[in-house]
């Protein structure tokens, strides 16, 4: 736009039968947060979606919005309301039967109990005290993710702690996703350490330990009346897990285990998957990768090796942090490619974005993301920018061609800075480098991102 204001394009549809209809288009956009949107109006129950910024790489995105038609037709709208320089390009607009849904709207609350035990308090936006689990449920979250460690130094992320938080999540009406790390501490692409108690075991004995650990944790949940709805067998396991026996490349040359150990990894994954199904046949098994930024070949390479060895799983899990893992177009391409190639739904099980670049003033610790240059173009490190980014990622996942992106889980949105709950479970003096990406501010007050868990409007059906 040449100046501040609004530009709107409208087009009436033909006659539409009562039911869900979706408008979809390829888009590019830059400018102020939430400047442009696409939707269907004058339908009955209308719907629209903000068009995400594509300033990061200028690539086309597919974006969709749905509406429930009761008036016999709709009006397609494409609108920019913003500042001088905001723009949007829209192509290949279609209106088709069906809906688009952010089915899973999740929160990883693994650190919540430790935070509360160390004095963390939570409030709504008006400053009234809230239970953090209930706050996510009330905002519209549908799932809580909880990680499990085998023998952690701090006594958290254990079976007992996971069961306690799972009870709260289920009581609030949310599903539970259990994230097995198969380690005594964090696992990710740079660390997949063997639990101390399993060190020195043969691959077959490690597989037995994986089965027993998985079965025991999930049985404890089931016995407590909170059967897991989904389970990750491993966390960000591109390089394998349970190093060095389950590595997918020679992680530490000279350690006595040379080269990729795909057969061992498949043995471990199959043991975990079998344990999940033995406890509850209806529980969804997820295999979780990351590093979309390395290209789709790095993901298909992994899944080709695993599926060739007959590992059973239900859903593909991905991490996506826009400041590390490429653009939203890269994410959408990964979802579409993987879901088609392996005939599975795809869930983003980790995602986050900062609301500030500042450190907590009382309990400072250098933040993981602390520079303007690290941010996703178009999304400032403000409460509004954080909320817009979270919703944009949800919409990009839901709009992915093929319709098999099922949702997004925010990573540790309640991990605020409190003394004693830092990143290192063995060091109470370590700090929190993530608190500027929580969905509660430095006073513990809810931020606008919480509102982006809300479900889309549901139709008022005609009789």
Coordinates of C-alpha atoms in Angstrom, one line a residue:
X1 CA 0.0 0.0 0.0
X2 CA 1.2 3.6 -0.7
X3 CA -0.2 4.8 2.6
X4 CA -1.9 3.8 5.8
X5 CA -5.4 2.4 5.3
X6 CA -7.2 -0.6 3.9
X7 CA -7.5 -2.4 0.5
X8 CA -10.0 -5.1 0.1
X9 CA -10.8 -7.4 -2.9
X10 CA -14.2 -9.2 -2.8
X11 CA -15.7 -11.9 -5.0
X12 CA -19.1 -13.6 -4.6
X13 CA -19.2 -17.4 -4.9
X14 CA -21.9 -19.2 -6.8
X15 CA -24.5 -21.2 -5.0
X16 CA -23.1 -23.3 -2.2
X17 CA -24.8 -26.2 -0.3
X18 CA -25.1 -26.0 3.4
X19 CA -21.9 -27.2 5.1
X20 CA -18.2 -26.5 5.5
X21 CA -16.4 -24.8 2.7
X22 CA -12.8 -23.8 2.5
X23 CA -11.1 -21.0 0.6
X24 CA -7.4 -21.7 -0.2
X25 CA -4.8 -19.7 -2.0
X26 CA -1.1 -19.4 -2.6
X27 CA 0.2 -16.3 -0.9
X28 CA 3.2 -14.0 -0.3
X29 CA 3.0 -11.1 2.1
X30 CA 5.2 -8.6 4.0
X31 CA 4.5 -5.8 6.3
X32 CA 3.1 -5.1 9.8
X33 CA 1.9 -8.0 12.0
X34 CA -1.5 -9.3 11.0
X35 CA -1.9 -6.8 8.2
X36 CA -3.4 -9.1 5.5
X37 CA -6.0 -11.8 5.7
X38 CA -8.1 -14.1 3.5
X39 CA -11.5 -15.5 4.4
X40 CA -15.2 -16.2 3.6
X41 CA -17.8 -13.8 4.8
X42 CA -21.6 -13.5 4.7
X43 CA -21.8 -17.3 4.8
X44 CA -23.6 -18.0 8.0
X45 CA -20.7 -18.8 10.3
X46 CA -17.8 -16.9 8.7
X47 CA -14.1 -17.6 8.8
X48 CA -10.9 -15.9 8.0
X49 CA -7.1 -16.4 8.5
X50 CA -4.2 -13.9 8.8
X51 CA -1.8 -14.3 5.9
X52 CA 1.6 -15.0 7.3
X53 CA 4.7 -13.0 6.5
X54 CA 6.9 -14.6 3.9
X55 CA 9.7 -12.0 4.3
X56 CA 12.0 -14.7 5.6
X57 CA 12.6 -16.2 2.1
X58 CA 9.9 -14.8 -0.2
X59 CA 8.6 -18.3 -1.0
X60 CA 4.9 -19.1 -1.7
X61 CA 2.8 -20.5 1.1
X62 CA -0.6 -22.2 0.9
X63 CA -3.1 -20.7 3.4
X64 CA -6.7 -21.7 3.9
X65 CA -9.7 -20.5 5.9
X66 CA -13.1 -22.2 6.3
X67 CA -16.7 -21.2 7.0
X68 CA -20.0 -23.0 7.6
X69 CA -22.4 -22.0 4.8
X70 CA -26.1 -21.6 5.7
X71 CA -27.0 -18.6 3.4
X72 CA -26.5 -20.4 0.1
X73 CA -23.4 -18.5 -0.9
X74 CA -20.3 -16.7 0.5
X75 CA -18.1 -13.8 -0.3
X76 CA -14.3 -14.4 -0.7
X77 CA -12.4 -11.5 0.9
X78 CA -8.7 -10.7 0.6
X79 CA -7.8 -7.7 2.7
X80 CA -4.9 -5.6 3.8
X81 CA -5.3 -3.2 6.7
X82 CA -2.0 -1.7 7.7
X83 CA 0.7 0.8 7.0
X84 CA 2.4 2.2 4.0
X85 CA 4.6 -0.6 2.4
X86 CA 2.4 -3.5 3.5
X87 CA 1.6 -5.8 0.6
X88 CA 0.2 -9.2 -0.3
X89 CA 0.1 -11.3 -3.5
X90 CA -2.6 -13.9 -3.8
X91 CA -2.8 -16.6 -6.5
X92 CA -4.7 -19.8 -7.3
X93 CA -7.7 -19.0 -5.2
X94 CA -10.1 -21.9 -4.8
X95 CA -13.3 -22.6 -2.8
X96 CA -13.9 -26.3 -2.1
X97 CA -16.1 -28.3 0.2
X98 CA -14.6 -29.3 3.5
X99 CA -12.9 -27.6 6.5
X100 CA -9.4 -26.9 7.7
X101 CA -8.7 -27.6 11.4
X102 CA -6.1 -26.9 14.0
X103 CA -7.0 -30.2 15.7
X104 CA -4.0 -30.3 18.2
X105 CA -3.3 -27.1 20.0
X106 CA -0.8 -28.2 22.6
X107 CA 1.6 -27.1 25.4
X108 CA 4.7 -28.8 26.7
X109 CA 4.4 -28.3 30.4
X110 CA 7.3 -30.6 31.4
X111 CA 9.0 -28.0 33.7
X112 CA 5.8 -26.8 35.3
X113 CA 5.9 -28.8 38.5
X114 CA 9.5 -27.9 39.2
X115 CA 8.7 -24.3 38.5
X116 CA 5.8 -24.4 40.9
X117 CA 7.9 -26.2 43.6
X118 CA 10.4 -23.4 43.3
X119 CA 7.9 -20.6 43.8
X120 CA 6.5 -19.8 40.3
X121 CA 3.1 -18.1 40.3
X122 CA 0.8 -17.6 37.4
X123 CA -1.8 -14.9 36.7
X124 CA -4.3 -14.1 33.9
X125 CA -3.8 -10.9 31.9
X126 CA -5.7 -8.9 34.5
X127 CA -3.4 -10.1 37.3
X128 CA -5.8 -12.7 38.9
X129 CA -4.1 -15.9 40.1
X130 CA -4.6 -18.9 37.9
X131 CA -3.6 -22.6 37.8
X132 CA -1.3 -22.8 34.8
X133 CA -2.7 -26.1 33.5
X134 CA -6.2 -24.8 33.7
X135 CA -5.2 -21.5 32.1
X136 CA -4.1 -23.4 29.0
X137 CA -7.3 -25.5 28.9
X138 CA -9.4 -22.4 29.4
X139 CA -7.6 -20.7 26.5
X140 CA -8.5 -23.6 24.2
X141 CA -5.4 -25.9 24.4
X142 CA -6.3 -29.6 23.6
X143 CA -3.1 -31.4 24.6
X144 CA -0.3 -31.3 27.2
X145 CA 3.1 -32.8 26.4
X146 CA 5.3 -34.2 29.2
X147 CA 8.8 -35.5 28.9
X148 CA 10.2 -38.5 30.8
X149 CA 13.8 -39.1 31.9
X150 CA 15.1 -42.4 33.3
X151 CA 17.0 -41.3 36.4
X152 CA 17.3 -37.5 36.4
X153 CA 19.6 -35.8 38.9
X154 CA 16.9 -33.4 40.1
X155 CA 14.1 -35.9 40.6
X156 CA 11.8 -34.3 38.1
X157 CA 10.4 -35.6 34.8
X158 CA 10.0 -39.0 36.5
X159 CA 7.1 -41.3 36.4
X160 CA 5.6 -39.9 39.6
X161 CA 5.8 -36.3 38.4
X162 CA 4.5 -37.1 34.9
X163 CA 1.5 -38.9 36.4
X164 CA 0.7 -36.0 38.7
X165 CA 0.7 -33.4 35.8
X166 CA -1.1 -35.8 33.5
X167 CA -3.9 -36.0 36.1
X168 CA -4.2 -32.2 36.1
X169 CA -4.2 -32.1 32.3
X170 CA -6.9 -34.8 32.0
X171 CA -9.0 -33.2 34.7
X172 CA -8.9 -30.0 32.7
X173 CA -10.2 -31.8 29.6
X174 CA -6.9 -32.1 27.6
X175 CA -5.1 -35.1 26.0
X176 CA -1.7 -36.2 27.2
X177 CA 1.4 -36.7 25.0
X178 CA 4.3 -38.5 26.7
X179 CA 7.8 -37.7 25.4
X180 CA 10.3 -40.4 26.2
X181 CA 13.9 -39.2 26.0
X182 CA 15.4 -42.6 27.0
X183 CA 18.2 -40.7 28.9
X184 CA 18.8 -39.2 32.3
X185 CA 18.7 -35.7 30.9
X186 CA 18.0 -33.7 27.7
X187 CA 18.2 -35.4 24.3
X188 CA 18.4 -33.5 21.0
X189 CA 20.4 -33.8 17.8
X190 CA 23.6 -33.0 19.8
X191 CA 23.0 -35.3 22.8
X192 CA 21.4 -38.7 22.9
X193 CA 23.2 -40.1 26.0
X194 CA 22.5 -43.6 27.3
X195 CA 21.0 -43.7 30.8
X196 CA 23.7 -44.6 33.3
X197 CA 21.8 -47.7 34.4
X198 CA 21.8 -49.1 30.9
X199 CA 25.5 -48.4 30.1
X200 CA 27.4 -51.4 29.0
X201 CA 24.4 -53.5 28.0
X202 CA 24.1 -55.3 24.7
X203 CA 21.8 -53.9 22.1
X204 CA 19.2 -56.7 22.9
X205 CA 19.4 -55.8 26.6
X206 CA 19.0 -52.1 25.9
X207 CA 15.9 -52.9 23.8
X208 CA 14.5 -54.8 26.7
X209 CA 15.2 -51.9 29.0
X210 CA 13.4 -49.5 26.5
X211 CA 10.4 -51.8 26.5
X212 CA 10.3 -52.1 30.3
X213 CA 10.8 -48.4 31.0
X214 CA 8.1 -47.4 28.4
X215 CA 5.7 -50.0 29.7
X216 CA 6.1 -49.1 33.3
X217 CA 5.6 -45.4 32.8
X218 CA 2.5 -45.9 30.6
X219 CA 1.1 -48.5 32.9
X220 CA 1.4 -46.1 35.8
X221 CA -0.5 -43.5 33.8
X222 CA -3.2 -46.0 32.9
X223 CA -3.5 -47.3 36.5
X224 CA -4.0 -43.6 37.5
X225 CA -6.9 -43.3 35.1
X226 CA -4.9 -41.0 32.7
X227 CA -3.9 -43.3 29.8
X228 CA -1.6 -41.5 27.4
X229 CA -3.3 -40.4 24.2
X230 CA 0.0 -40.2 22.3
X231 CA 3.6 -41.2 22.9
X232 CA 6.9 -40.1 21.4
X233 CA 9.4 -43.0 21.2
X234 CA 12.5 -40.8 21.3
X235 CA 13.1 -37.0 21.1
X236 CA 14.6 -35.3 18.0
X237 CA 16.3 -38.5 17.0
X238 CA 17.7 -37.6 13.6
X239 CA 21.1 -38.9 14.8
X240 CA 19.5 -41.9 16.5
X241 CA 19.2 -42.4 20.2
X242 CA 20.9 -44.3 23.0
X243 CA 24.4 -43.5 21.7
X244 CA 26.5 -45.1 20.5
X245 CA 24.5 -48.3 20.0
X246 CA 21.6 -46.5 18.2
X247 CA 23.5 -43.9 16.2
X248 CA 22.6 -43.1 12.6
X249 CA 26.1 -42.0 11.8
X250 CA 29.5 -42.3 13.6
X251 CA 28.8 -39.7 16.3
X252 CA 32.0 -40.2 18.2
X253 CA 34.8 -41.7 16.1
X254 CA 37.0 -44.1 17.9
X255 CA 34.5 -45.1 20.6
X256 CA 34.4 -48.7 19.5
X257 CA 31.1 -48.5 17.7
X258 CA 31.8 -47.6 14.1
X259 CA 29.3 -46.2 11.6
X260 CA 25.5 -46.1 11.5
X261 CA 23.7 -48.7 13.6
X262 CA 20.2 -48.7 11.9
X263 CA 19.4 -52.2 12.9
X264 CA 20.0 -51.4 16.6
X265 CA 18.0 -48.2 16.3
X266 CA 15.1 -50.0 14.7
X267 CA 15.3 -52.6 17.5
X268 CA 15.0 -49.9 20.1
X269 CA 12.2 -48.0 18.4
X270 CA 10.2 -51.2 17.8
X271 CA 10.6 -52.1 21.5
X272 CA 9.2 -48.7 22.5
X273 CA 6.4 -48.8 20.0
X274 CA 5.4 -52.4 21.1
X275 CA 5.3 -51.3 24.7
X276 CA 3.0 -48.4 23.9
X277 CA 0.6 -50.7 22.1
X278 CA 0.8 -53.4 24.7
X279 CA -0.5 -50.9 27.3
X280 CA -3.0 -49.2 25.1
X281 CA -3.7 -50.2 21.5
X282 CA -5.4 -46.8 20.9
X283 CA -2.4 -44.7 21.9
X284 CA -0.7 -42.9 19.0
X285 CA 3.0 -43.7 18.4
X286 CA 5.0 -40.7 17.2
X287 CA 8.6 -40.7 15.8
X288 CA 10.1 -37.2 16.2
X289 CA 12.7 -35.5 14.0
X290 CA 14.0 -32.0 13.6
X291 CA 16.3 -29.9 11.4
X292 CA 13.9 -29.2 8.6
X293 CA 16.5 -26.6 7.6
X294 CA 18.8 -29.3 6.4
X295 CA 16.5 -30.2 3.6
X296 CA 13.7 -32.7 3.0
X297 CA 16.3 -35.3 2.0
X298 CA 17.6 -35.4 5.6
X299 CA 14.1 -36.4 6.8
X300 CA 13.2 -38.9 4.0
X301 CA 16.6 -40.5 4.4
X302 CA 15.8 -41.3 8.0
X303 CA 12.2 -42.5 7.6
X304 CA 13.2 -44.6 4.5
X305 CA 15.7 -46.5 6.7
X306 CA 13.2 -46.9 9.6
X307 CA 10.2 -48.0 7.5
X308 CA 12.4 -50.4 5.5
X309 CA 13.1 -52.2 8.9
X310 CA 9.4 -52.4 9.7
X311 CA 9.2 -50.0 12.7
X312 CA 5.6 -49.4 13.5
X313 CA 4.4 -45.9 14.2
X314 CA 1.3 -43.8 13.6
X315 CA 2.4 -40.1 13.3
X316 CA 5.4 -38.1 12.3
X317 CA 6.5 -35.5 14.8
X318 CA 8.6 -32.5 13.9
X319 CA 10.3 -29.6 15.7
X320 CA 9.9 -26.2 14.1
X321 CA 11.5 -23.1 15.5
X322 CA 11.4 -20.4 12.8
X323 CA 14.7 -18.8 13.9
X324 CA 16.5 -22.2 13.4
X325 CA 14.6 -24.4 11.1
X326 CA 14.0 -22.5 7.9
X327 CA 10.9 -20.7 6.6
X328 CA 7.2 -21.6 7.0
X329 CA 7.3 -22.7 3.4
X330 CA 10.0 -25.2 4.3
X331 CA 7.8 -26.4 7.1
X332 CA 4.8 -26.7 4.8
X333 CA 6.8 -28.6 2.2
X334 CA 8.1 -31.0 4.9
X335 CA 4.5 -31.7 6.1
X336 CA 3.2 -32.3 2.6
X337 CA 6.1 -34.4 1.4
X338 CA 6.3 -36.6 4.5
X339 CA 2.6 -37.2 4.9
X340 CA 2.3 -38.2 1.3
X341 CA 5.4 -40.4 1.2
X342 CA 4.7 -42.3 4.4
X343 CA 0.9 -42.0 4.6
X344 CA 1.0 -40.5 8.1
X345 CA -0.4 -37.3 9.7
X346 CA 2.3 -34.8 10.9
X347 CA 2.3 -33.0 14.2
X348 CA 4.7 -30.2 15.1
X349 CA 5.6 -31.3 18.7
X350 CA 7.9 -28.3 19.5
X351 CA 7.5 -24.6 18.6
X352 CA 8.3 -21.4 20.3
X353 CA 8.9 -17.6 19.8
X354 CA 10.1 -14.8 22.1
X355 CA 7.9 -12.0 23.4
X356 CA 11.1 -10.0 24.3
X357 CA 14.8 -10.1 23.8
X358 CA 15.5 -8.9 27.3
X359 CA 16.7 -11.1 30.2
X360 CA 14.6 -11.5 33.3
X361 CA 15.5 -8.5 35.5
X362 CA 15.7 -10.5 38.8
X363 CA 17.0 -13.9 37.6
X364 CA 19.0 -13.2 34.4
X365 CA 20.6 -15.8 32.3
X366 CA 21.6 -15.3 28.7
X367 CA 18.7 -16.1 26.5
X368 CA 19.0 -18.6 23.6
X369 CA 17.4 -16.1 21.3
X370 CA 18.5 -12.6 22.3
X371 CA 19.4 -10.7 19.1
X372 CA 17.2 -8.9 16.5
X373 CA 19.2 -10.7 13.8
X374 CA 17.9 -14.1 15.1
X375 CA 14.2 -13.3 14.7
X376 CA 11.9 -14.3 11.9
X377 CA 11.4 -11.3 9.6
X378 CA 7.9 -9.9 10.0
X379 CA 7.6 -11.1 13.6
X380 CA 9.1 -8.7 16.2
X381 CA 10.0 -9.9 19.7
X382 CA 6.9 -8.4 21.3
X383 CA 3.9 -9.9 22.9
X384 CA 2.0 -9.2 19.8
X385 CA 4.7 -10.6 17.5
X386 CA 4.9 -13.8 19.6
X387 CA 1.2 -14.3 19.4
X388 CA 1.1 -13.7 15.6
X389 CA 4.0 -16.1 15.0
X390 CA 2.4 -18.9 17.1
X391 CA -0.9 -18.5 15.2
X392 CA 0.9 -18.3 11.8
X393 CA 2.7 -21.6 12.4
X394 CA -0.6 -23.2 13.4
X395 CA -2.3 -21.9 10.2
X396 CA 0.6 -23.0 8.0
X397 CA 0.5 -26.5 9.4
X398 CA -3.3 -26.8 9.1
X399 CA -3.2 -25.4 5.5
X400 CA -0.5 -27.7 4.2
X401 CA -1.5 -29.3 0.9
X402 CA -2.8 -32.8 1.5
X403 CA -4.6 -31.8 4.7
X404 CA -2.5 -33.9 7.1
X405 CA -0.9 -31.3 9.3
X406 CA -2.8 -31.9 12.5
X407 CA -1.5 -29.2 14.9
X408 CA 1.2 -27.5 16.9
X409 CA 2.6 -28.0 20.4
X410 CA 4.3 -25.0 22.0
X411 CA 7.5 -25.9 23.9
X412 CA 7.6 -24.9 27.6
X413 CA 5.3 -21.9 27.5
X414 CA 5.0 -22.0 31.3
X415 CA 8.8 -22.2 32.0
X416 CA 9.2 -18.8 33.6
X417 CA 12.4 -17.8 35.4
X418 CA 12.6 -18.9 39.1
X419 CA 15.7 -19.6 41.1
X420 CA 16.4 -23.3 41.2
X421 CA 14.8 -24.3 37.9
X422 CA 17.5 -23.8 35.3
X423 CA 18.4 -25.8 32.2
X424 CA 20.8 -28.2 34.0
X425 CA 19.0 -30.8 36.2
X426 CA 22.3 -31.5 38.0
X427 CA 23.0 -27.8 38.8
X428 CA 20.3 -25.8 40.7
X429 CA 22.3 -22.6 40.0
X430 CA 22.0 -22.9 36.3
X431 CA 19.5 -20.4 34.8
X432 CA 16.6 -20.4 32.4
X433 CA 17.6 -19.3 28.9
X434 CA 14.0 -19.8 27.6
X435 CA 12.0 -17.6 29.9
X436 CA 11.6 -14.9 27.2
X437 CA 9.7 -17.4 25.1
X438 CA 7.2 -18.3 27.7
X439 CA 3.5 -17.3 27.3
X440 CA 3.7 -15.6 30.7
X441 CA 5.7 -12.4 31.2
X442 CA 8.4 -11.7 33.8
X443 CA 5.6 -11.0 36.4
X444 CA 3.9 -14.3 35.6
X445 CA 1.0 -12.6 33.7
X446 CA -0.6 -14.3 30.7
X447 CA 0.5 -12.9 27.3
X448 CA -1.6 -12.6 24.2
X449 CA -0.2 -15.8 22.7
X450 CA -2.4 -17.8 25.1
X451 CA -5.4 -16.5 23.2
X452 CA -4.1 -18.2 20.0
X453 CA -5.1 -21.6 21.5
X454 CA -8.8 -20.7 21.0
X455 CA -10.8 -23.0 18.7
X456 CA -12.2 -21.5 15.6
X457 CA -15.9 -20.5 15.6
X458 CA -18.4 -23.4 15.3
X459 CA -21.5 -23.2 13.1
X460 CA -25.0 -22.4 14.3
X461 CA -26.7 -25.1 12.3
X462 CA -30.1 -24.6 10.7
X463 CA -32.9 -27.0 11.5

